[in-house]
Tab-separated table of C-alpha atoms in Angstrom:
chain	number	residue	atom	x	y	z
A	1	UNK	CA	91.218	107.539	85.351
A	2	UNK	CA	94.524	105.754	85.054
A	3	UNK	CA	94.081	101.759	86.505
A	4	UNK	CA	96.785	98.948	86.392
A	5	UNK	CA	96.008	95.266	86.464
A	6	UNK	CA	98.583	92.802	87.246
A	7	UNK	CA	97.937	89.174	85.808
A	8	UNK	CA	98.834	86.153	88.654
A	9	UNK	CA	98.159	87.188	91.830
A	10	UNK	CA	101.141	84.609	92.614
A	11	UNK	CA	103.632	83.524	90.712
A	12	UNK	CA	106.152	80.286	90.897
A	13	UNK	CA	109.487	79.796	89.258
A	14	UNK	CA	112.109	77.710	89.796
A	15	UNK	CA	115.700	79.020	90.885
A	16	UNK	CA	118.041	79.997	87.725
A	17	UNK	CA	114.576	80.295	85.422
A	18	UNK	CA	113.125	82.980	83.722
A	19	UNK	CA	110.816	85.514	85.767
A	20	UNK	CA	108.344	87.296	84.087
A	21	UNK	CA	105.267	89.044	86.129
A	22	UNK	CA	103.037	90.730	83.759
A	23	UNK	CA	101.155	94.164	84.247
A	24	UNK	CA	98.868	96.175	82.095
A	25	UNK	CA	97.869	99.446	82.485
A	26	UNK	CA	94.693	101.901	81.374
A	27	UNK	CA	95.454	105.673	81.242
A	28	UNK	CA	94.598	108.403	79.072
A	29	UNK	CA	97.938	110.109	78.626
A	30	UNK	CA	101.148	108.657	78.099
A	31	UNK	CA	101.970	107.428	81.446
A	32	UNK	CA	104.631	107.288	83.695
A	33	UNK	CA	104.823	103.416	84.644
A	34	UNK	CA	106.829	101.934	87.795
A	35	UNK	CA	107.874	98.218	89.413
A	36	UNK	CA	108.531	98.302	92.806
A	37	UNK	CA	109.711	95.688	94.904
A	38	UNK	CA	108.279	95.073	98.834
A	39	UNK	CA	110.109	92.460	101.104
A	40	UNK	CA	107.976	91.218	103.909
A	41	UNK	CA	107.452	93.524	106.264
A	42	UNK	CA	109.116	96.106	104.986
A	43	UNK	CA	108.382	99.049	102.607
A	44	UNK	CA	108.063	99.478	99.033
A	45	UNK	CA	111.404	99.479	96.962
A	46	UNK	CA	111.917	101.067	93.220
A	47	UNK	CA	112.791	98.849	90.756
A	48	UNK	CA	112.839	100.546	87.679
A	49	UNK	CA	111.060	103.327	85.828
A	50	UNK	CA	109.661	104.297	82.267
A	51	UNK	CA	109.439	107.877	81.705
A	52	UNK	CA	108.922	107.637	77.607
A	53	UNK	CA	112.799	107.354	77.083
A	54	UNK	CA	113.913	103.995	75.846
A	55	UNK	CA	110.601	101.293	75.891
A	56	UNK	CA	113.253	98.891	77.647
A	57	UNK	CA	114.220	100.083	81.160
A	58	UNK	CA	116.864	98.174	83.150
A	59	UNK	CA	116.436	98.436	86.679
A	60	UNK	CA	118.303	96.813	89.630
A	61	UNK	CA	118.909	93.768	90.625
A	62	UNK	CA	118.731	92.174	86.560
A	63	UNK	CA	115.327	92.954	86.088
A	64	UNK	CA	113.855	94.896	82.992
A	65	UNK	CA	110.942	95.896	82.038
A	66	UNK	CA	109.542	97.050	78.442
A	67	UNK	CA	106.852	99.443	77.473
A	68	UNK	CA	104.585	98.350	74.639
A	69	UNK	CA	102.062	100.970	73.986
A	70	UNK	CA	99.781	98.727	71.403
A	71	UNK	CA	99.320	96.395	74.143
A	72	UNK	CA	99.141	98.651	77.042
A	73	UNK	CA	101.937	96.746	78.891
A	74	UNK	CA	104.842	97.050	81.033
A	75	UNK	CA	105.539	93.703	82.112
A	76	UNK	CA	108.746	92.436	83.927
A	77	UNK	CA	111.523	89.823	83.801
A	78	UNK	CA	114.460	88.535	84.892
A	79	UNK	CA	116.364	85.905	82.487
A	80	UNK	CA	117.626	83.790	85.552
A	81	UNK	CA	115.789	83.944	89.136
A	82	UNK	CA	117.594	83.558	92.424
A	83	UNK	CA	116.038	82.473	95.640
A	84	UNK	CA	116.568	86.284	97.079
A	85	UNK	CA	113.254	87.478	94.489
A	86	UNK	CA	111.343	86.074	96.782
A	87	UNK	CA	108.784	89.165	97.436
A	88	UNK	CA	106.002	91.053	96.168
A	89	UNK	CA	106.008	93.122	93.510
A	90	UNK	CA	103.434	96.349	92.448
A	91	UNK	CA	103.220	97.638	89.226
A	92	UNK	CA	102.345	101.528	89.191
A	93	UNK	CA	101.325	104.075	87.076
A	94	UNK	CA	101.116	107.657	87.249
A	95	UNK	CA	100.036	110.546	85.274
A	96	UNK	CA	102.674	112.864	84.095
A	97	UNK	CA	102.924	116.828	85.082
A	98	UNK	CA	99.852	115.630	87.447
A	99	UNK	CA	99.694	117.704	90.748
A	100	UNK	CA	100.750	115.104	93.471
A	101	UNK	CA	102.525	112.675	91.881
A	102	UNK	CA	99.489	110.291	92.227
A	103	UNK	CA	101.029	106.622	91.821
A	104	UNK	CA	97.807	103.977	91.166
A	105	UNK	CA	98.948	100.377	92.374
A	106	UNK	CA	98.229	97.697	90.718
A	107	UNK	CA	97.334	94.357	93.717
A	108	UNK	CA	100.757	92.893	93.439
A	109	UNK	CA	101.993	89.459	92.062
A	110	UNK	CA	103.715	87.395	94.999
A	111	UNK	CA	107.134	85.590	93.570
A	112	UNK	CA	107.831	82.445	94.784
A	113	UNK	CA	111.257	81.286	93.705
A	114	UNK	CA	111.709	76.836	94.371
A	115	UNK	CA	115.233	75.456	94.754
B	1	UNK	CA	120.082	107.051	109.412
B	2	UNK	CA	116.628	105.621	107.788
B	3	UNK	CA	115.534	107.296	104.971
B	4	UNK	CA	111.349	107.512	105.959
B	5	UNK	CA	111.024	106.270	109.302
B	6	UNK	CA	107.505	105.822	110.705
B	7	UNK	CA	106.540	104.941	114.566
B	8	UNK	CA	104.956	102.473	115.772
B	9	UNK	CA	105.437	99.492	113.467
B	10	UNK	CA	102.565	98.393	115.175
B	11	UNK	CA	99.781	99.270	116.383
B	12	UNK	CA	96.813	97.258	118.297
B	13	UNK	CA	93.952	99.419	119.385
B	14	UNK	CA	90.270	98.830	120.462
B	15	UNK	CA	87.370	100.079	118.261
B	16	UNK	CA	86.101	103.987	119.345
B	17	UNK	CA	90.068	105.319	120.399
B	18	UNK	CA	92.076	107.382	118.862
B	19	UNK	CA	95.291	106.687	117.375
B	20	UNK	CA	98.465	108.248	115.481
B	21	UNK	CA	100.927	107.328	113.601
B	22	UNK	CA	104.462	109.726	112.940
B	23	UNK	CA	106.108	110.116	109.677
B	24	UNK	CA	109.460	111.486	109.349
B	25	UNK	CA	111.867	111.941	105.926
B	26	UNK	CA	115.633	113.080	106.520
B	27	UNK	CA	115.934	113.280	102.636
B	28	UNK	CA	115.090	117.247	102.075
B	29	UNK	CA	112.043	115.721	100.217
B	30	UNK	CA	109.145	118.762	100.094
B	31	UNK	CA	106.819	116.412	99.334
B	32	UNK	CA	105.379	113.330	101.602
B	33	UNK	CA	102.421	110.683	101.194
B	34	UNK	CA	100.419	108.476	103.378
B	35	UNK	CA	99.168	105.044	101.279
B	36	UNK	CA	96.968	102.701	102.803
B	37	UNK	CA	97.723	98.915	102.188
B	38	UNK	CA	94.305	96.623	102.841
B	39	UNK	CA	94.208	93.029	103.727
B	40	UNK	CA	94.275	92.042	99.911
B	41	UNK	CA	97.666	94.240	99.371
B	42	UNK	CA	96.008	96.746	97.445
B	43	UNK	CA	97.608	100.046	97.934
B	44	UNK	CA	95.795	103.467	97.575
B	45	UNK	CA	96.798	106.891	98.187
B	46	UNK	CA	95.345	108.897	101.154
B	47	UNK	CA	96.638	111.991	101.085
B	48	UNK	CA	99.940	113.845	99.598
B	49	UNK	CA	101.298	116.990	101.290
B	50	UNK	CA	103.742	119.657	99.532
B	51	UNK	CA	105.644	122.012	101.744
B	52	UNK	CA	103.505	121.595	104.246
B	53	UNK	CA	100.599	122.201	102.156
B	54	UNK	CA	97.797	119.403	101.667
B	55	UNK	CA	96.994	119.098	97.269
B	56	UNK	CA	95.473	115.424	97.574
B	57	UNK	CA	92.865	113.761	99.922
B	58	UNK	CA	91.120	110.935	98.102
B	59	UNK	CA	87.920	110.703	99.432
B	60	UNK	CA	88.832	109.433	102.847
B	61	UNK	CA	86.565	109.591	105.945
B	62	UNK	CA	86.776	112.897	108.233
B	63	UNK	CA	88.271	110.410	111.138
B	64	UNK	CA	91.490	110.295	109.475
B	65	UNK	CA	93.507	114.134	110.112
B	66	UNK	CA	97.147	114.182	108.199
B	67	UNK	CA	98.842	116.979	109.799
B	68	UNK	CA	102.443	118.244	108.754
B	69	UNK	CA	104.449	120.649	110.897
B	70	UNK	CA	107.166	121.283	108.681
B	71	UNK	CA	107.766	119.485	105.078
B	72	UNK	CA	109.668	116.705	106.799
B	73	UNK	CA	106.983	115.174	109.486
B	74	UNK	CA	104.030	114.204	108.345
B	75	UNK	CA	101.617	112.316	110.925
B	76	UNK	CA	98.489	110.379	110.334
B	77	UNK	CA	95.512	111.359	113.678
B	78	UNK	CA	92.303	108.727	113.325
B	79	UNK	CA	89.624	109.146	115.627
B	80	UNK	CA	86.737	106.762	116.610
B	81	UNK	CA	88.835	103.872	115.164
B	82	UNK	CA	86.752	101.078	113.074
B	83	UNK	CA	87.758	97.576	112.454
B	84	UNK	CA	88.024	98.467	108.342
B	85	UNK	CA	90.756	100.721	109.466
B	86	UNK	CA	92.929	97.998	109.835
B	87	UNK	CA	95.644	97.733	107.455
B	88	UNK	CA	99.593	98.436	106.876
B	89	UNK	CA	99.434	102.551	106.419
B	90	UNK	CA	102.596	103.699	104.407
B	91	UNK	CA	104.291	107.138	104.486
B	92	UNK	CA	106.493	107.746	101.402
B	93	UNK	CA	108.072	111.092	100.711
B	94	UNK	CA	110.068	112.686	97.176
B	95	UNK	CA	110.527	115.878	95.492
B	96	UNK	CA	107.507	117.498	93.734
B	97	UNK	CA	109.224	116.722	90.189
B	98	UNK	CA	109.801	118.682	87.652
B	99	UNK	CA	110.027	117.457	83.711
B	100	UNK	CA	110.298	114.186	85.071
B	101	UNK	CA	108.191	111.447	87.395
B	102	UNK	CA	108.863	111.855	90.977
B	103	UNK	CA	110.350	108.566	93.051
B	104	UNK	CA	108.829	108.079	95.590
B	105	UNK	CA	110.718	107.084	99.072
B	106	UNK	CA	108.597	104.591	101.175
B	107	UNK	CA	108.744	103.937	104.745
B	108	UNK	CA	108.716	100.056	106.093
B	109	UNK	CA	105.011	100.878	107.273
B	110	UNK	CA	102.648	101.098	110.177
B	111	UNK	CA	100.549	97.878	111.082
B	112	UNK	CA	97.334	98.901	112.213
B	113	UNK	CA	94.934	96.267	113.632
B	114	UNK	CA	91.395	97.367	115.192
B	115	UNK	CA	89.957	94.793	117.799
């Protein structure tokens, strides 16, 4: 069974610093592996994607991610954080050619950005 | 012109009634989800329709009846409603996929609360 576990249940950075929420995932295949993005009270937003292309996926807003299979990670940054992070954010992984397109969450790391 | 729109936003029942919640997608997705989001943020999968077809229920109680009149509605029934039913339920829709992950499309969720 595929699992992710995301490090920091919250997470504090000051405006213009580096971000960087960590997430590491189990699975017995070569996974797909997703951040997405959720505002309060409102739904969840892609971020970015690895689909065993390049290890370092760009998404939007200046984040990146990078896939490093000898430590099971997928962890994500952003070189300079702006007060508009501010959210929660869900790692995800799901099993490739699987019937469904199952995604397994990870429980989310809340980013609180300081001015 | 929302994307996944699901009604009500919020819901506030007494325990025993029965409640639904509507999912629609105006993206020509075949696909659609309902995830359930506890009170510690963790988000599981519930069920995942394609064409109108169910292909996942994970393991939850009898109470709750997805139903899906054409590939772009998809509504959650619950009978006898308990207070561990309470929770932000998500609908999220995307394309089956094909050599690569599907994206999923979430909606800004259903807030459930059981008194």
């Amino acid at each position: 069974a595929q699992s992710v576990t995301q490090l920091g249940s919250h997470v504090s950075v000051s405006e213009g610093a580096l971000v960087l929420l960590r997430c590491n995932y189990s699975s017995s295949v070569p996974p797909y592996l997703f951040w997405y993005v959720q505002y309060p009270n409102q739904g969840l937003q892609l971020l970015l994607k690895y689909t065993s292309a390049a290890t370092l996926v760009k998404g939007i807003n200046g984040f990146e991610a990078e896939f490093k299979k000898s430590e099971t990670s997928f962890h994500l940054t952003k070189p300079s954080a702006h007060m508009s992070d501010a959210a929660e954010y869900f790692c995800a992984v799901s099993k490739p050619g699987e019937y469904g397109n199952k995604l397994v969450f990870g429980a989310g790391t809340i980013l609180r950005v300081k001015s | 012109d929302t994307a996944v729109s699901q009604t009500p936003k919020y819901l506030v029942t007494q325990m025993g009634n029965d409640k639904s919640i509507k999912c629609e997608q105006n993206l020509g997705h075949d696909t659609m989800y309902w995830y359930k989001q506890d009170s510690k943020k963790f988000l599981k999968i519930m069920f995942s329709y394609n064409n109108k077809e169910l292909i996942i229920n994970e393991t939850v109680p009898n109470r709750f009846s997805p139903k899906s009149p054409d590939k772009a509605h998809l509504n959650l029934h619950i009978n006898s409603l308990e207070l561990g039913d309470s929770a932000v339920y998500f609908c999220a829709s995307s394309h089956r996929g094909g050599l690569g992950p599907s994206i999923l499309t979430f909606g800004a969720g259903s807030r459930l609360t059981v008194l």
